[in-house]
Tab-separated table of C-alpha atoms in Angstrom:
chain	number	residue	atom	x	y	z
A	1	MET	CA	41.608	81.090	106.755
A	2	SER	CA	43.032	82.843	103.685
A	3	VAL	CA	46.349	84.910	103.434
A	4	PRO	CA	45.303	88.572	102.780
A	5	HIS	CA	48.059	89.247	100.221
A	6	PRO	CA	49.252	85.628	98.883
A	7	GLU	CA	52.438	87.158	97.265
A	8	ARG	CA	53.349	88.431	100.810
A	9	ALA	CA	52.514	86.139	103.363
A	10	ASP	CA	54.036	88.432	105.929
A	11	ALA	CA	51.824	91.524	105.218
A	12	PRO	CA	49.604	92.621	108.003
A	13	PRO	CA	45.754	91.976	107.601
A	14	ASP	CA	44.985	95.740	106.956
A	15	GLY	CA	47.204	95.780	103.932
A	16	GLY	CA	49.595	98.306	105.220
A	17	PRO	CA	53.410	97.984	105.205
A	18	SER	CA	55.003	94.929	107.009
A	19	ALA	CA	57.339	95.102	109.993
A	20	LEU	CA	59.381	92.788	107.693
A	21	ALA	CA	59.307	95.147	104.646
A	22	GLY	CA	62.835	95.555	103.310
A	23	PRO	CA	64.336	97.667	100.359
A	24	ASP	CA	63.348	94.829	97.842
A	25	ASP	CA	59.672	95.766	98.586
A	26	ALA	CA	59.914	98.604	96.029
A	27	LEU	CA	60.664	96.208	93.151
A	28	PRO	CA	57.882	94.623	90.943
A	29	ALA	CA	57.118	91.216	92.311
A	30	PRO	CA	58.879	89.149	89.607
A	31	TRP	CA	62.164	90.717	90.419
A	32	ARG	CA	62.065	90.376	94.294
A	33	PRO	CA	63.187	86.883	94.352
A	34	PHE	CA	66.097	87.469	92.148
A	35	TRP	CA	67.469	90.555	93.740
A	36	GLY	CA	66.483	89.498	97.439
A	37	GLY	CA	68.224	85.965	96.866
A	38	GLN	CA	71.360	85.353	94.884
A	39	GLY	CA	70.911	88.048	92.256
A	40	PRO	CA	73.528	90.315	93.818
A	41	VAL	CA	75.983	87.316	94.122
A	42	VAL	CA	75.243	86.430	90.448
A	43	ALA	CA	75.836	90.110	89.393
A	44	ALA	CA	79.025	90.369	91.457
A	45	VAL	CA	80.478	87.300	89.888
A	46	ALA	CA	79.559	88.273	86.468
A	47	LEU	CA	80.934	91.775	86.617
A	48	GLY	CA	84.129	90.324	88.517
A	49	GLY	CA	84.568	87.763	85.810
A	50	GLY	CA	84.331	90.057	82.908
A	51	ILE	CA	87.115	92.191	84.634
A	52	GLY	CA	89.398	89.163	85.113
A	53	ALA	CA	88.580	87.566	81.699
A	54	ALA	CA	89.704	91.211	80.083
A	55	ALA	CA	92.859	91.148	82.310
A	56	ARG	CA	93.734	87.655	81.204
A	57	TYR	CA	93.083	88.543	77.623
A	58	GLY	CA	95.470	91.757	77.838
A	59	ALA	CA	98.131	89.499	79.345
A	60	SER	CA	97.952	87.294	76.298
A	61	LEU	CA	98.197	90.354	74.068
A	62	LEU	CA	101.196	91.751	75.937
A	63	TRP	CA	103.099	88.371	76.031
A	64	PRO	CA	101.751	86.207	73.228
A	65	ALA	CA	102.878	82.600	73.247
A	66	GLN	CA	105.123	81.147	70.614
A	67	THR	CA	103.874	78.258	68.616
A	68	GLY	CA	105.071	75.048	70.031
A	69	GLY	CA	106.872	76.699	72.846
A	70	PHE	CA	105.748	76.543	76.708
A	71	PRO	CA	102.817	78.798	77.142
A	72	TRP	CA	104.378	81.086	79.651
A	73	THR	CA	101.427	83.568	79.594
A	74	THR	CA	98.848	81.077	80.571
A	75	PHE	CA	101.044	79.444	83.048
A	76	GLY	CA	101.856	82.817	84.834
A	77	VAL	CA	98.292	84.014	84.918
A	78	ASN	CA	97.340	80.805	86.598
A	79	VAL	CA	100.097	80.782	89.120
A	80	VAL	CA	99.696	84.705	89.929
A	81	GLY	CA	95.959	84.251	90.196
A	82	CYS	CA	96.561	81.294	92.753
A	83	ALA	CA	98.898	83.311	94.780
A	84	VAL	CA	96.514	86.427	94.778
A	85	ILE	CA	93.458	84.086	95.865
A	86	GLY	CA	95.642	82.849	98.800
A	87	VAL	CA	96.247	86.385	100.020
A	88	LEU	CA	92.545	87.613	99.429
A	89	MET	CA	91.303	84.346	101.438
A	90	VAL	CA	93.729	84.947	104.223
A	91	LEU	CA	92.465	88.635	104.352
A	92	ILE	CA	88.837	88.234	104.086
A	93	THR	CA	88.688	85.087	106.540
A	94	ASP	CA	91.273	85.961	109.158
A	95	VAL	CA	91.439	89.632	109.093
A	96	TRP	CA	88.437	91.532	107.782
A	97	ALA	CA	84.929	90.918	108.133
A	98	ALA	CA	84.246	91.500	104.359
A	99	PRO	CA	80.880	92.560	103.056
A	100	ARG	CA	78.932	89.834	101.557
A	101	LEU	CA	79.861	90.469	97.740
A	102	VAL	CA	83.482	90.847	98.165
A	103	ARG	CA	84.342	87.052	98.192
A	104	PRO	CA	82.071	86.542	94.792
A	105	PHE	CA	83.310	89.682	93.222
A	106	PHE	CA	86.966	89.253	93.610
A	107	GLY	CA	87.602	85.479	94.553
A	108	THR	CA	85.022	83.821	92.166
A	109	GLY	CA	84.693	86.683	89.691
A	110	VAL	CA	87.766	88.505	89.021
A	111	LEU	CA	90.244	85.676	89.874
A	112	GLY	CA	88.065	82.959	88.336
A	113	GLY	CA	87.910	84.948	85.153
A	114	PHE	CA	91.624	85.768	85.094
A	115	THR	CA	93.011	82.390	85.871
A	116	THR	CA	91.834	79.712	83.155
A	117	PHE	CA	91.756	75.867	83.176
A	118	SER	CA	90.142	75.652	79.736
A	119	THR	CA	93.257	77.521	78.111
A	120	TYR	CA	95.504	75.248	80.040
A	121	ALA	CA	93.747	72.315	78.632
A	122	VAL	CA	93.607	73.567	75.076
A	123	ASP	CA	97.186	74.726	75.291
A	124	THR	CA	98.057	71.076	76.469
A	125	GLN	CA	96.197	69.612	73.586
A	126	ARG	CA	97.553	71.868	71.018
A	127	LEU	CA	101.255	71.091	72.060
A	128	ALA	CA	100.315	67.220	71.982
A	129	ASP	CA	98.696	67.636	68.571
A	130	ALA	CA	101.810	69.661	67.105
A	131	GLY	CA	104.394	66.927	68.059
A	132	HIS	CA	105.442	68.865	71.223
A	133	ALA	CA	104.399	66.131	73.623
A	134	PRO	CA	107.476	66.673	76.179
A	135	THR	CA	106.561	70.352	76.454
A	136	GLY	CA	102.880	69.561	76.811
A	137	PHE	CA	103.497	66.981	79.539
A	138	ALA	CA	105.767	69.552	81.305
A	139	TYR	CA	103.167	71.977	81.136
A	140	LEU	CA	100.445	69.581	82.348
A	141	ALA	CA	102.557	68.630	85.327
A	142	ALA	CA	103.949	72.158	86.026
A	143	THR	CA	100.814	74.135	86.011
A	144	PRO	CA	98.951	72.522	89.038
A	145	CYS	CA	102.113	72.034	91.059
A	146	ALA	CA	103.078	75.775	90.711
A	147	ALA	CA	99.581	76.785	91.319
A	148	LEU	CA	99.152	74.878	94.290
A	149	ALA	CA	102.585	76.004	95.695
A	150	ALA	CA	101.511	79.451	94.810
A	151	VAL	CA	98.521	79.240	97.094
A	152	TRP	CA	100.229	77.678	99.862
A	153	LEU	CA	103.103	80.385	99.780
A	154	ALA	CA	100.647	83.165	99.569
A	155	VAL	CA	98.597	81.870	102.657
A	156	THR	CA	101.799	81.319	104.664
A	157	ALA	CA	103.574	84.512	103.911
A	158	THR	CA	100.345	86.588	104.207
A	159	ARG	CA	99.781	84.886	107.585
A	160	ARG	CA	103.271	85.481	108.780
A	161	THR	CA	103.495	89.113	107.858
A	162	LEU	CA	100.123	89.698	109.537
A	163	THR	CA	101.289	87.857	112.590
A	164	GLY	CA	104.440	89.732	112.747
A	165	ARG	CA	102.758	93.089	112.274
A	166	HIS	CA	100.881	92.344	115.612
A	167	ARG	CA	104.027	91.875	117.643
């Protein structure tokens, strides 16, 4: 037995529209797997990542780091980004049944592009190479501690605020 339309195993034998037809059926066959699968997620992450990276770059222009000094801008961006992701995760897991693309767009995209592990690593290396090893080690230790504390505090404060609101 053969399939009437090999590209669409769910097509009825008469060649008419399938009961399983969806909005992706109007797309050319090569694009269906992309847009019907992970394509929208990839697009949401890419768009959000561009926005987040642009915001981080803007912060570095507004508050440039002093050579050899503690990289306060990158530190602040990472801590603020972690706090915001703590709030976001509580809201979209505990409060709001968010649409499918909200988490990839805001969490992975915007906040992933805003926060930066690579700049943190480069800043640490530059401090060490420039002879500012104590500052580099302080930054190396302070960033993950402050970031984790920010997530915990944001999650805790958001949950307490939302619980108090329902009383």
